[in-house]
Amino acid sequence: MDIEPDTITVTSPLLPDLDEFTPLLRDIWQRKWITNNGHYHRELEQALADYLGVPYISVFTNGTLPLLTALQALGLRSGEVITTPFSFVATTHSLWWNGLTPVFADVDPVTGNLDPAAVEAAVTDRTVAIMPVHVYGTPCDTAALQAIADRHGLRVIYDAAHAFGVRAGGQSVLRAGDMSTLSFHATKVYNTVEGGALVCNSAEMKQRIDHLKNFGFTGETEVVAHGINSKMDEIRAAYGLLALRSVDSAIAARRTAAETYRAALAAVPGIRCLQDVPGVQHNYAYFPIFIDPAAYGRTRDELFALLKEHRILARRYFYPLIPDFAAYRDTLSARAAHIPVARALADSVLCLPMHHNLSPADLQRIIAVVAR
């Protein structure tokens, strides 16, 4: 779809400086090593571990493959996994591809994250793991979820696709649970065009992950695991190293945009904005608003259409719920009565444009449409 010049998009990728990127491309060509654990791949993993404050990280060619690989690495190939209905569908697809049964639990009405009480109620003797999502980058109640996992002997894998750089209590949220996965898709706060990563807690587990993402090879002639090909190439790794240099300024710009939105929309009846959590270093990955049509005077979908008329591209994210897709509609836990909070959020949420390239004029134009 062609985008008119004065259209405000829902996101804008973090692009490295072309003058800085060109010498790295030349260097890659001179090295004649363009994929398979090359120089820039190794450099990016170390740079990300340092920046994010995590012990071990493996980069992947997209954000879905780390989810698939985490489950494989932990040996989870049968049973039930409690997860959220309020996420992108890749979260649940990763369970299906590993032969696991998704069990949807309801979410917190404020954050949209898994409700620990609902998770506890969903545990059965078939449960093997919990897969929460840090929705919009707001951290889950990791302590409560870990306590449930410890009581029942469960694994915890966090889908942290939105949580790049997020810290709680001074520590990276990526250190919670057994593993955390990241997405470096172009729509994210930090990107490598397409890409992702898997965070783990030991050198032994990182080695297993690295085997799994490279066909199971160890050395040139030995295959030790049923691996697949999910390696990141040198070009995207170099791109990611340059993007990492400007991610802090991009997050600062996003924070300014979020503060502008909140100040302007605070007095608008029927609009609820997601607020910062005390003690959390946010990344402002998204700016969702939740609409009460009775108080606001319009439905969410009417506002969505109105913004589009003004060439402002918002997003109903996450709508529909994962259980509403045909692939999961027959799942027992997909029944509407089982997940009322998630359904209410899905029917009322609208993510306004949020990225580092929003100008003050862009923000005022968006606010004028929403607030009038």
GROMACS .gro file of C-alpha atoms in nm:
model
  372
    1MET     CA    1   0.000   0.000   0.000
    2ASP     CA    2   0.135   0.343  -0.092
    3ILE     CA    3   0.153   0.584   0.202
    4GLU     CA    4   0.078   0.949   0.127
    5PRO     CA    5   0.347   1.191   0.247
    6ASP     CA    6   0.131   1.341   0.519
    7THR     CA    7   0.006   1.006   0.649
    8ILE     CA    8   0.107   0.937   1.010
    9THR     CA    9   0.205   0.574   1.045
   10VAL     CA   10   0.155   0.357   1.351
   11THR     CA   11   0.528   0.286   1.370
   12SER     CA   12   0.859   0.386   1.212
   13PRO     CA   13   1.168   0.163   1.205
   14LEU     CA   14   1.489   0.259   1.379
   15LEU     CA   15   1.725   0.300   1.082
   16PRO     CA   16   2.103   0.315   1.117
   17ASP     CA   17   2.293   0.593   0.947
   18LEU     CA   18   2.364   0.491   0.587
   19ASP     CA   19   2.711   0.648   0.593
   20GLU     CA   20   2.798   0.429   0.893
   21PHE     CA   21   2.638   0.118   0.745
   22THR     CA   22   2.825   0.126   0.413
   23PRO     CA   23   3.175   0.062   0.561
   24LEU     CA   24   3.039  -0.237   0.754
   25LEU     CA   25   2.892  -0.381   0.435
   26ARG     CA   26   3.228  -0.341   0.264
   27ASP     CA   27   3.396  -0.514   0.556
   28ILE     CA   28   3.151  -0.806   0.537
   29TRP     CA   29   3.226  -0.843   0.164
   30GLN     CA   30   3.600  -0.832   0.228
   31ARG     CA   31   3.573  -1.098   0.499
   32LYS     CA   32   3.370  -1.316   0.257
   33TRP     CA   33   3.171  -1.450   0.553
   34ILE     CA   34   2.810  -1.341   0.531
   35THR     CA   35   2.632  -1.584   0.765
   36ASN     CA   36   2.680  -1.873   1.013
   37ASN     CA   37   2.818  -1.722   1.334
   38GLY     CA   38   3.038  -1.463   1.171
   39HIS     CA   39   3.224  -1.163   1.314
   40TYR     CA   40   2.926  -0.927   1.341
   41HIS     CA   41   2.693  -1.198   1.467
   42ARG     CA   42   2.925  -1.263   1.761
   43GLU     CA   43   2.980  -0.892   1.820
   44LEU     CA   44   2.605  -0.825   1.825
   45GLU     CA   45   2.538  -1.100   2.081
   46GLN     CA   46   2.799  -0.954   2.315
   47ALA     CA   47   2.675  -0.596   2.264
   48LEU     CA   48   2.314  -0.698   2.334
   49ALA     CA   49   2.408  -0.894   2.646
   50ASP     CA   50   2.596  -0.590   2.777
   51TYR     CA   51   2.322  -0.342   2.689
   52LEU     CA   52   2.034  -0.552   2.818
   53GLY     CA   53   2.210  -0.673   3.131
   54VAL     CA   54   2.156  -1.044   3.064
   55PRO     CA   55   2.404  -1.331   3.107
   56TYR     CA   56   2.355  -1.516   2.775
   57ILE     CA   57   2.176  -1.425   2.454
   58SER     CA   58   2.146  -1.594   2.115
   59VAL     CA   59   2.024  -1.400   1.811
   60PHE     CA   60   1.785  -1.544   1.554
   61THR     CA   61   1.657  -1.460   1.209
   62ASN     CA   62   1.311  -1.359   1.338
   63GLY     CA   63   1.116  -1.331   1.663
   64THR     CA   64   0.905  -1.648   1.633
   65LEU     CA   65   1.192  -1.894   1.611
   66PRO     CA   66   1.321  -1.814   1.963
   67LEU     CA   67   0.980  -1.912   2.102
   68LEU     CA   68   0.989  -2.244   1.916
   69THR     CA   69   1.347  -2.306   2.020
   70ALA     CA   70   1.294  -2.221   2.388
   71LEU     CA   71   1.032  -2.492   2.418
   72GLN     CA   72   1.256  -2.741   2.237
   73ALA     CA   73   1.559  -2.651   2.449
   74LEU     CA   74   1.359  -2.713   2.768
   75GLY     CA   75   1.233  -3.048   2.638
   76LEU     CA   76   0.865  -2.944   2.638
   77ARG     CA   77   0.697  -3.160   2.375
   78SER     CA   78   0.368  -3.266   2.537
   79GLY     CA   79   0.121  -3.136   2.794
   80GLU     CA   80  -0.051  -2.804   2.858
   81VAL     CA   81   0.099  -2.457   2.867
   82ILE     CA   82  -0.094  -2.174   3.033
   83THR     CA   83  -0.073  -1.862   2.821
   84THR     CA   84  -0.249  -1.539   2.738
   85PRO     CA   85  -0.529  -1.487   2.486
   86PHE     CA   86  -0.423  -1.120   2.458
   87SER     CA   87  -0.112  -1.136   2.239
   88PHE     CA   88   0.010  -1.171   1.883
   89VAL     CA   89  -0.075  -1.514   1.747
   90ALA     CA   90   0.291  -1.624   1.722
   91THR     CA   91   0.288  -1.679   2.100
   92THR     CA   92   0.030  -1.956   2.073
   93HIS     CA   93   0.153  -2.088   1.739
   94SER     CA   94   0.487  -2.173   1.902
   95LEU     CA   95   0.303  -2.407   2.140
   96TRP     CA   96   0.112  -2.580   1.862
   97TRP     CA   97   0.428  -2.636   1.657
   98ASN     CA   98   0.583  -2.810   1.959
   99GLY     CA   99   0.284  -3.040   2.015
  100LEU     CA  100   0.174  -2.851   2.328
  101THR     CA  101  -0.183  -2.761   2.421
  102PRO     CA  102  -0.247  -2.390   2.488
  103VAL     CA  103  -0.465  -2.313   2.789
  104PHE     CA  104  -0.585  -1.953   2.789
  105ALA     CA  105  -0.607  -1.774   3.123
  106ASP     CA  106  -0.760  -1.430   3.177
  107VAL     CA  107  -0.559  -1.112   3.212
  108ASP     CA  108  -0.520  -0.815   3.443
  109PRO     CA  109  -0.770  -0.538   3.352
  110VAL     CA  110  -0.509  -0.260   3.388
  111THR     CA  111  -0.196  -0.402   3.224
  112GLY     CA  112  -0.336  -0.673   2.998
  113ASN     CA  113  -0.078  -0.918   3.134
  114LEU     CA  114  -0.163  -1.267   3.260
  115ASP     CA  115  -0.352  -1.257   3.591
  116PRO     CA  116  -0.163  -1.479   3.838
  117ALA     CA  117  -0.489  -1.582   4.007
  118ALA     CA  118  -0.628  -1.700   3.673
  119VAL     CA  119  -0.304  -1.886   3.603
  120GLU     CA  120  -0.322  -2.065   3.940
  121ALA     CA  121  -0.680  -2.168   3.871
  122ALA     CA  122  -0.580  -2.310   3.530
  123VAL     CA  123  -0.306  -2.544   3.658
  124THR     CA  124  -0.381  -2.915   3.618
  125ASP     CA  125  -0.176  -3.232   3.639
  126ARG     CA  126  -0.114  -3.192   3.265
  127THR     CA  127   0.039  -2.842   3.296
  128VAL     CA  128   0.410  -2.827   3.211
  129ALA     CA  129   0.478  -2.455   3.168
  130ILE     CA  130   0.353  -2.097   3.172
  131MET     CA  131   0.412  -1.865   2.876
  132PRO     CA  132   0.331  -1.506   2.976
  133VAL     CA  133   0.372  -1.194   2.760
  134HIS     CA  134   0.498  -0.855   2.881
  135VAL     CA  135   0.215  -0.681   2.695
  136TYR     CA  136   0.313  -0.344   2.544
  137GLY     CA  137   0.642  -0.379   2.735
  138THR     CA  138   0.477  -0.349   3.078
  139PRO     CA  139   0.633  -0.617   3.302
  140CYS     CA  140   0.422  -0.908   3.421
  141ASP     CA  141   0.395  -0.986   3.792
  142THR     CA  142   0.703  -1.206   3.760
  143ALA     CA  143   0.730  -1.281   4.132
  144ALA     CA  144   0.374  -1.414   4.154
  145LEU     CA  145   0.409  -1.618   3.835
  146GLN     CA  146   0.738  -1.767   3.952
  147ALA     CA  147   0.582  -1.861   4.286
  148ILE     CA  148   0.309  -2.051   4.100
  149ALA     CA  149   0.569  -2.223   3.883
  150ASP     CA  150   0.776  -2.321   4.186
  151ARG     CA  151   0.474  -2.465   4.368
  152HIS     CA  152   0.377  -2.684   4.075
  153GLY     CA  153   0.718  -2.760   3.921
  154LEU     CA  154   0.652  -2.565   3.599
  155ARG     CA  155   0.879  -2.395   3.347
  156VAL     CA  156   0.828  -2.025   3.268
  157ILE     CA  157   0.910  -1.886   2.922
  158TYR     CA  158   0.843  -1.515   2.874
  159ASP     CA  159   0.743  -1.377   2.538
  160ALA     CA  160   0.922  -1.044   2.581
  161ALA     CA  161   0.881  -0.929   2.220
  162HIS     CA  162   0.777  -0.583   2.344
  163ALA     CA  163   1.017  -0.557   2.637
  164PHE     CA  164   1.352  -0.460   2.485
  165GLY     CA  165   1.550  -0.265   2.745
  166VAL     CA  166   1.272  -0.275   3.007
  167ARG     CA  167   1.392  -0.294   3.367
  168ALA     CA  168   1.206  -0.343   3.694
  169GLY     CA  169   1.373  -0.273   4.026
  170GLY     CA  170   1.694  -0.192   3.839
  171GLN     CA  171   1.716  -0.536   3.673
  172SER     CA  172   1.627  -0.648   3.322
  173VAL     CA  173   1.287  -0.816   3.302
  174LEU     CA  174   1.451  -1.056   3.056
  175ARG     CA  175   1.616  -1.233   3.349
  176ALA     CA  176   1.280  -1.358   3.483
  177GLY     CA  177   1.174  -1.719   3.440
  178ASP     CA  178   1.370  -1.991   3.261
  179MET     CA  179   1.401  -1.800   2.934
  180SER     CA  180   1.284  -1.483   2.761
  181THR     CA  181   1.241  -1.419   2.391
  182LEU     CA  182   1.270  -1.094   2.195
  183SER     CA  183   1.154  -0.973   1.855
  184PHE     CA  184   1.370  -0.743   1.644
  185HIS     CA  185   1.106  -0.691   1.376
  186ALA     CA  186   1.107  -0.351   1.204
  187THR     CA  187   0.800  -0.243   1.404
  188LYS     CA  188   0.979  -0.285   1.738
  189VAL     CA  189   1.166  -0.032   1.953
  190TYR     CA  190   1.492  -0.192   1.839
  191ASN     CA  191   1.517  -0.385   1.515
  192THR     CA  192   1.746  -0.573   1.278
  193VAL     CA  193   1.482  -0.547   0.999
  194GLU     CA  194   1.374  -0.902   1.090
  195GLY     CA  195   1.529  -1.080   1.383
  196GLY     CA  196   1.492  -1.198   1.739
  197ALA     CA  197   1.678  -1.335   2.037
  198LEU     CA  198   1.657  -1.589   2.316
  199VAL     CA  199   1.788  -1.508   2.665
  200CYS     CA  200   1.893  -1.788   2.899
  201ASN     CA  201   2.080  -1.827   3.228
  202SER     CA  202   2.371  -2.065   3.165
  203ALA     CA  203   2.651  -2.129   2.918
  204GLU     CA  204   2.532  -2.488   2.883
  205MET     CA  205   2.183  -2.378   2.781
  206LYS     CA  206   2.319  -2.122   2.535
  207GLN     CA  207   2.526  -2.395   2.373
  208ARG     CA  208   2.214  -2.613   2.339
  209ILE     CA  209   2.020  -2.321   2.189
  210ASP     CA  210   2.300  -2.247   1.942
  211HIS     CA  211   2.302  -2.614   1.835
  212LEU     CA  212   1.926  -2.609   1.783
  213LYS     CA  213   1.937  -2.294   1.566
  214ASN     CA  214   2.204  -2.446   1.338
  215PHE     CA  215   2.059  -2.787   1.243
  216GLY     CA  216   2.200  -2.945   1.560
  217PHE     CA  217   2.557  -2.932   1.433
  218THR     CA  218   2.851  -2.931   1.670
  219GLY     CA  219   3.166  -2.894   1.466
  220GLU     CA  220   3.160  -2.995   1.100
  221THR     CA  221   3.056  -3.358   1.113
  222GLU     CA  222   2.849  -3.422   1.424
  223VAL     CA  223   2.476  -3.352   1.474
  224VAL     CA  224   2.367  -3.366   1.839
  225ALA     CA  225   2.012  -3.227   1.826
  226HIS     CA  226   1.708  -3.205   1.598
  227GLY     CA  227   1.786  -2.847   1.501
  228ILE     CA  228   1.657  -2.610   1.237
  229ASN     CA  229   1.809  -2.316   1.049
  230SER     CA  230   1.736  -1.991   1.232
  231LYS     CA  231   2.072  -1.815   1.225
  232MET     CA  232   2.100  -1.439   1.179
  233ASP     CA  233   2.314  -1.329   0.885
  234GLU     CA  234   2.604  -1.082   0.903
  235ILE     CA  235   2.422  -0.799   0.725
  236ARG     CA  236   2.139  -0.784   0.975
  237ALA     CA  237   2.382  -0.829   1.264
  238ALA     CA  238   2.581  -0.526   1.144
  239TYR     CA  239   2.257  -0.333   1.101
  240GLY     CA  240   2.164  -0.425   1.457
  241LEU     CA  241   2.498  -0.305   1.597
  242LEU     CA  242   2.444   0.036   1.442
  243ALA     CA  243   2.078   0.054   1.549
  244LEU     CA  244   2.186  -0.018   1.906
  245ARG     CA  245   2.381   0.311   1.909
  246SER     CA  246   2.064   0.517   1.869
  247VAL     CA  247   1.811   0.311   2.063
  248ASP     CA  248   1.842   0.523   2.379
  249SER     CA  249   1.759   0.844   2.194
  250ALA     CA  250   1.469   0.667   2.022
  251ILE     CA  251   1.328   0.553   2.357
  252ALA     CA  252   1.365   0.908   2.493
  253ALA     CA  253   1.166   1.042   2.197
  254ARG     CA  254   0.899   0.779   2.255
  255ARG     CA  255   0.877   0.879   2.620
  256THR     CA  256   0.817   1.243   2.520
  257ALA     CA  257   0.542   1.133   2.284
  258ALA     CA  258   0.379   0.918   2.556
  259GLU     CA  259   0.387   1.207   2.805
  260THR     CA  260   0.233   1.438   2.545
  261TYR     CA  261  -0.048   1.194   2.473
  262ARG     CA  262  -0.123   1.137   2.841
  263ALA     CA  263  -0.132   1.505   2.930
  264ALA     CA  264  -0.363   1.588   2.640
  265LEU     CA  265  -0.600   1.292   2.677
  266ALA     CA  266  -0.627   1.284   3.057
  267ALA     CA  267  -0.941   1.500   3.057
  268VAL     CA  268  -1.115   1.326   2.766
  269PRO     CA  269  -1.414   1.126   2.898
  270GLY     CA  270  -1.412   0.761   2.804
  271ILE     CA  271  -1.038   0.739   2.722
  272ARG     CA  272  -0.803   0.543   2.948
  273CYS     CA  273  -0.429   0.556   2.881
  274LEU     CA  274  -0.182   0.294   2.998
  275GLN     CA  275   0.030   0.449   3.275
  276ASP     CA  276   0.393   0.397   3.370
  277VAL     CA  277   0.454   0.154   3.656
  278PRO     CA  278   0.659   0.297   3.947
  279GLY     CA  279   1.007   0.148   3.961
  280VAL     CA  280   0.997   0.035   3.598
  281GLN     CA  281   1.220   0.169   3.322
  282HIS     CA  282   0.979   0.157   3.029
  283ASN     CA  283   1.060   0.152   2.657
  284TYR     CA  284   0.728   0.299   2.532
  285ALA     CA  285   0.691   0.027   2.272
  286TYR     CA  286   0.323   0.109   2.214
  287PHE     CA  287   0.067   0.365   2.322
  288PRO     CA  288  -0.265   0.186   2.375
  289ILE     CA  289  -0.580   0.369   2.474
  290PHE     CA  290  -0.894   0.193   2.595
  291ILE     CA  291  -1.229   0.336   2.492
  292ASP     CA  292  -1.555   0.333   2.686
  293PRO     CA  293  -1.805   0.418   2.410
  294ALA     CA  294  -2.078   0.525   2.652
  295ALA     CA  295  -1.856   0.796   2.800
  296TYR     CA  296  -1.658   0.878   2.487
  297GLY     CA  297  -1.950   0.899   2.245
  298ARG     CA  298  -1.792   0.674   1.981
  299THR     CA  299  -1.696   0.310   1.962
  300ARG     CA  300  -1.337   0.204   1.923
  301ASP     CA  301  -1.400   0.103   1.563
  302GLU     CA  302  -1.562   0.437   1.483
  303LEU     CA  303  -1.254   0.619   1.615
  304PHE     CA  304  -1.029   0.379   1.423
  305ALA     CA  305  -1.215   0.465   1.101
  306LEU     CA  306  -1.212   0.839   1.178
  307LEU     CA  307  -0.836   0.840   1.230
  308LYS     CA  308  -0.792   0.655   0.901
  309GLU     CA  309  -1.002   0.920   0.726
  310HIS     CA  310  -0.749   1.174   0.854
  311ARG     CA  311  -0.460   0.957   0.725
  312ILE     CA  312  -0.360   0.854   1.078
  313LEU     CA  313  -0.290   0.483   1.097
  314ALA     CA  314  -0.379   0.340   1.438
  315ARG     CA  315  -0.396  -0.031   1.520
  316ARG     CA  316  -0.644  -0.248   1.711
  317TYR     CA  317  -0.375  -0.442   1.895
  318PHE     CA  318  -0.466  -0.710   2.009
  319TYR     CA  319  -0.789  -0.767   1.821
  320PRO     CA  320  -0.928  -1.021   1.761
  321LEU     CA  321  -0.821  -1.231   2.057
  322ILE     CA  322  -0.614  -1.537   1.969
  323PRO     CA  323  -0.901  -1.770   2.078
  324ASP     CA  324  -1.124  -1.602   1.820
  325PHE     CA  325  -0.911  -1.721   1.529
  326ALA     CA  326  -1.039  -2.034   1.357
  327ALA     CA  327  -0.727  -2.231   1.452
  328TYR     CA  328  -0.802  -2.194   1.825
  329ARG     CA  329  -1.177  -2.132   1.843
  330ASP     CA  330  -1.253  -2.486   1.955
  331THR     CA  331  -1.007  -2.477   2.246
  332LEU     CA  332  -1.200  -2.532   2.570
  333SER     CA  333  -1.037  -2.234   2.743
  334ALA     CA  334  -1.134  -2.008   2.450
  335ARG     CA  335  -1.493  -1.976   2.572
  336ALA     CA  336  -1.598  -1.614   2.621
  337ALA     CA  337  -1.704  -1.672   2.983
  338HIS     CA  338  -1.354  -1.797   3.065
  339ILE     CA  339  -1.168  -1.482   2.955
  340PRO     CA  340  -1.403  -1.183   3.004
  341VAL     CA  341  -1.132  -0.929   3.089
  342ALA     CA  342  -0.923  -1.013   2.784
  343ARG     CA  343  -1.231  -0.986   2.566
  344ALA     CA  344  -1.322  -0.646   2.709
  345LEU     CA  345  -0.969  -0.517   2.644
  346ALA     CA  346  -0.964  -0.654   2.288
  347ASP     CA  347  -1.294  -0.485   2.211
  348SER     CA  348  -1.184  -0.145   2.346
  349VAL     CA  349  -0.812  -0.111   2.266
  350LEU     CA  350  -0.661   0.116   2.004
  351CYS     CA  351  -0.286   0.173   1.973
  352LEU     CA  352  -0.208   0.525   1.858
  353PRO     CA  353   0.102   0.595   1.647
  354MET     CA  354   0.412   0.562   1.866
  355HIS     CA  355   0.765   0.599   1.734
  356HIS     CA  356   1.072   0.818   1.758
  357ASN     CA  357   0.995   1.013   1.438
  358LEU     CA  358   0.667   1.165   1.560
  359SER     CA  359   0.692   1.543   1.547
  360PRO     CA  360   0.506   1.780   1.783
  361ALA     CA  361   0.281   1.865   1.488
  362ASP     CA  362   0.208   1.495   1.428
  363LEU     CA  363   0.114   1.448   1.792
  364GLN     CA  364  -0.115   1.750   1.798
  365ARG     CA  365  -0.286   1.634   1.479
  366ILE     CA  366  -0.353   1.291   1.630
  367ILE     CA  367  -0.470   1.436   1.962
  368ALA     CA  368  -0.705   1.678   1.788
  369VAL     CA  369  -0.890   1.391   1.620
  370VAL     CA  370  -0.906   1.174   1.932
  371ALA     CA  371  -1.003   1.451   2.172
  372ARG     CA  372  -1.260   1.644   1.975
   0.00000   0.00000   0.00000
